Coordinates of C-alpha atoms and ligand atoms in Angstrom, one line a residue:
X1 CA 190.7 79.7 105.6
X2 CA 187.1 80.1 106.2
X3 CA 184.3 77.9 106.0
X4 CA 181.2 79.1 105.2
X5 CA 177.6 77.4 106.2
X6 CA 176.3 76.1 103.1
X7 CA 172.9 76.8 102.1
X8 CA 170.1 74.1 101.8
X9 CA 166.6 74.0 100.1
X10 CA 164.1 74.9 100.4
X11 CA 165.6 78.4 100.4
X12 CA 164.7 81.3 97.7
X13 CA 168.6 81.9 98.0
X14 CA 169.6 78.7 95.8
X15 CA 167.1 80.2 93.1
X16 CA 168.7 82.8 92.5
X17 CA 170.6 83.7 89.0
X18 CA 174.0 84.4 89.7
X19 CA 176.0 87.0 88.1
X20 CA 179.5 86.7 85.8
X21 CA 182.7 87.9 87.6
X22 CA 184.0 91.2 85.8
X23 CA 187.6 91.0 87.8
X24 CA 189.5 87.7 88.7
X25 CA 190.7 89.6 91.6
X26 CA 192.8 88.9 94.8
X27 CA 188.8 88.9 96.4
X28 CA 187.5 86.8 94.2
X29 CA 190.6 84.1 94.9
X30 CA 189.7 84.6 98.5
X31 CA 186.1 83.7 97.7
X32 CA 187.4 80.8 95.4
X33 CA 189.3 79.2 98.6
X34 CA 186.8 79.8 101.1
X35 CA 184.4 78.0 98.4
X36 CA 187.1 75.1 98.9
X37 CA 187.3 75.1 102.3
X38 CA 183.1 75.0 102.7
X39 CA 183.2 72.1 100.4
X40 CA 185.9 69.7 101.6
X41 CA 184.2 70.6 105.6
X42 CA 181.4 69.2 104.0
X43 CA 182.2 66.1 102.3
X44 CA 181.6 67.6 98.8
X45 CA 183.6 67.4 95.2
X46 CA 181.6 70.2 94.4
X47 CA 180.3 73.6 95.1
X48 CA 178.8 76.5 93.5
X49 CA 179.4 80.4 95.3
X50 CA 175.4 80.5 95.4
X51 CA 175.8 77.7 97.9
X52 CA 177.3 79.7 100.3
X53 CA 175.0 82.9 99.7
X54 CA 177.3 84.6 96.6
X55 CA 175.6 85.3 93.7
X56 CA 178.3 84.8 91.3
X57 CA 179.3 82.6 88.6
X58 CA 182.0 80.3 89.9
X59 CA 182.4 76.7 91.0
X60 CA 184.7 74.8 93.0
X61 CA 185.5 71.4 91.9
X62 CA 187.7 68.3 93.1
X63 CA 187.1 65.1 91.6
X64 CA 190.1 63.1 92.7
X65 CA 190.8 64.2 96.4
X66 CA 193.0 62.6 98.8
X67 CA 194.4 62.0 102.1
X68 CA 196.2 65.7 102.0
X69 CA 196.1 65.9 98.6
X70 CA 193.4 68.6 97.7
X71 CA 193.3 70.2 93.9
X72 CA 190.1 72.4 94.1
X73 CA 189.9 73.8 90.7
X74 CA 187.8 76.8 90.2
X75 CA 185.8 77.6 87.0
X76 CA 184.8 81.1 86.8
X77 CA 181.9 82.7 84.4
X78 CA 181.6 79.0 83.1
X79 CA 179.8 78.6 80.0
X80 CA 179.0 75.1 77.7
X81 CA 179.7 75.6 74.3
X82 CA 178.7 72.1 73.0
X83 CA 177.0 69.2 74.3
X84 CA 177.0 65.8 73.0
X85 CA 173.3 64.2 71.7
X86 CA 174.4 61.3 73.7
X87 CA 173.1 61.2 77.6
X88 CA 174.4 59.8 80.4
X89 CA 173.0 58.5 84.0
X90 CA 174.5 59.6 86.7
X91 CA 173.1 59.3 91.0
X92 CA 173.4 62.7 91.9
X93 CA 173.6 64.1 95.1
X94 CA 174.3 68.0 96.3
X95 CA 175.4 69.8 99.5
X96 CA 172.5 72.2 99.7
X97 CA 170.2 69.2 99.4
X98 CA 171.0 67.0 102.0
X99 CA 169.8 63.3 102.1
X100 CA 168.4 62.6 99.0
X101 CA 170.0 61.5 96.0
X102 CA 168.6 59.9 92.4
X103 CA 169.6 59.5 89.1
X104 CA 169.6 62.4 86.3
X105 CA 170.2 62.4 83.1
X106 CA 172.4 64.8 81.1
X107 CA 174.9 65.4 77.9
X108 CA 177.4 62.6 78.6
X109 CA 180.1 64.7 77.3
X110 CA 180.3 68.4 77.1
X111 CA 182.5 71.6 76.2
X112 CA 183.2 74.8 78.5
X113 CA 184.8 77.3 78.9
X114 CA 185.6 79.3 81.5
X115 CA 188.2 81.8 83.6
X116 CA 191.0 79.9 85.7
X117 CA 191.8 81.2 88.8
X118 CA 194.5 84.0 87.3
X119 CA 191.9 85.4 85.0
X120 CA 193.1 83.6 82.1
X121 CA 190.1 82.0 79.4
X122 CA 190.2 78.0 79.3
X123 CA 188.2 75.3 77.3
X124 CA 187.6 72.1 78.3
X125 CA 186.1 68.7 77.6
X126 CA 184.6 66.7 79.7
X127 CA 182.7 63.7 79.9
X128 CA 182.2 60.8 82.6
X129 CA 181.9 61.9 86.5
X130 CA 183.2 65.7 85.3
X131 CA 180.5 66.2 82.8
X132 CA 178.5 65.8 85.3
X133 CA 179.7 67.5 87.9
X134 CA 180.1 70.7 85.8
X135 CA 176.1 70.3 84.3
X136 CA 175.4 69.6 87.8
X137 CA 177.0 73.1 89.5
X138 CA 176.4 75.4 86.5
X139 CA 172.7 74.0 86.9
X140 CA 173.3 75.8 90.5
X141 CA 174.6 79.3 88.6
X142 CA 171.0 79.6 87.0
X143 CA 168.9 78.7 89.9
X144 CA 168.5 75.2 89.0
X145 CA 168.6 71.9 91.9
X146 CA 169.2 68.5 90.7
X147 CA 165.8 67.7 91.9
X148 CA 164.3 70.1 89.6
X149 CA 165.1 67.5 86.8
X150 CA 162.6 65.1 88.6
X151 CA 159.6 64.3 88.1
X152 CA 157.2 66.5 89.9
X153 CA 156.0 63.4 91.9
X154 CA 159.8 62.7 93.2
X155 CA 160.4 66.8 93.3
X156 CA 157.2 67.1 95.5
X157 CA 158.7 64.2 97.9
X158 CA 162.6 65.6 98.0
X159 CA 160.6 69.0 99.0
X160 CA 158.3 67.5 101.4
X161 CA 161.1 65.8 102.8
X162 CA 164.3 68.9 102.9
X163 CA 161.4 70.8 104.8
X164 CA 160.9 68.6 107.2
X165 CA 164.3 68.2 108.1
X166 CA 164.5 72.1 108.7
X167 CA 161.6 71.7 110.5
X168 CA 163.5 69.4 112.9
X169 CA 166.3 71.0 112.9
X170 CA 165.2 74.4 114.2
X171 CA 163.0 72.6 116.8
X172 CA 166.8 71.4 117.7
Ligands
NI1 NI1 174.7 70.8 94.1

């Protein structure tokens, strides 16, 4: 088990466009439960490999965790094939940006699919929290923050705000 520091923005890093897994391998299963580890450390019910500094497409998600009860699920080279025209609202939050949280809207319900942790293809449909959740970390697989849907007013401020909280944290 390792954890791994997770990334937080501002940080060119969490821009970048990660890249599909061609192998569900016995390295890519080690990535998947260090990914787990980082985000129960953390608090989290979700994480995306970019997160911790890999650029490739998988996420890490547990929605309904428990006092030693963990079921981190992995979705690998993820990929919505519908969306609903109905939105929901949902107060986001996210590991990499610490502090700040607001409401975004997305497709309340979507379809995925995606590679399980043996390799195997998968569809799925989700709405409520998962829909979410999964809009929220594949957001993460193309570059994409939470705050970036925004306004550029509140963007500017969550900016202004994660940079000066480095700022104070490397002064220590
Ligand atoms: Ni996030």
């Amino acid at each position: 088990m390792t954890i791994r520091p997770i990334l937080t923005a501002p940080d060119p890093r969490l821009q970048a466009v990660s890249m599909d897994v061609e192998t569900v391998d016995s390295d890519i299963r080690t990535l998947v439960d260090d990914m787990a580890d980082s985000m129960y450390a953390a608090e989290g019910i979700g994480l995306a490999a970019i997160q911790i500094g890999v650029a490739k497409r998988i996420l890490v998600i547990d929605l309904d965790q428990k006092e030693g009860k963990k079921n981190p699920i992995p979705y690998i080279n993820p990929k919505i094939t519908w969306a609903s025209e109905e939105m929901a609202v949902f107060e986001e939050g996210c590991l990499s940006v610490p502090e700040i949280w607001d409401d975004v809207e997305r497709p309340a319900r979507i379809r995925c699919e995606y590679l399980d942790r043996d390799g195997k293809k998968q569809t799925l449909e989700a709405d409520g929290l998962l829909a979410t959740c999964l809009q929220h970390e594949m957001d993460h697989l193309n570059g994409v923050l939470f705050i970036d849907h925004l306004s550029r007013l509140k963007k500017n401020m969550a900016i202004k705000k994660l940079t000066k909280a480095k700022k104070l944290q490397a002064a220590g």
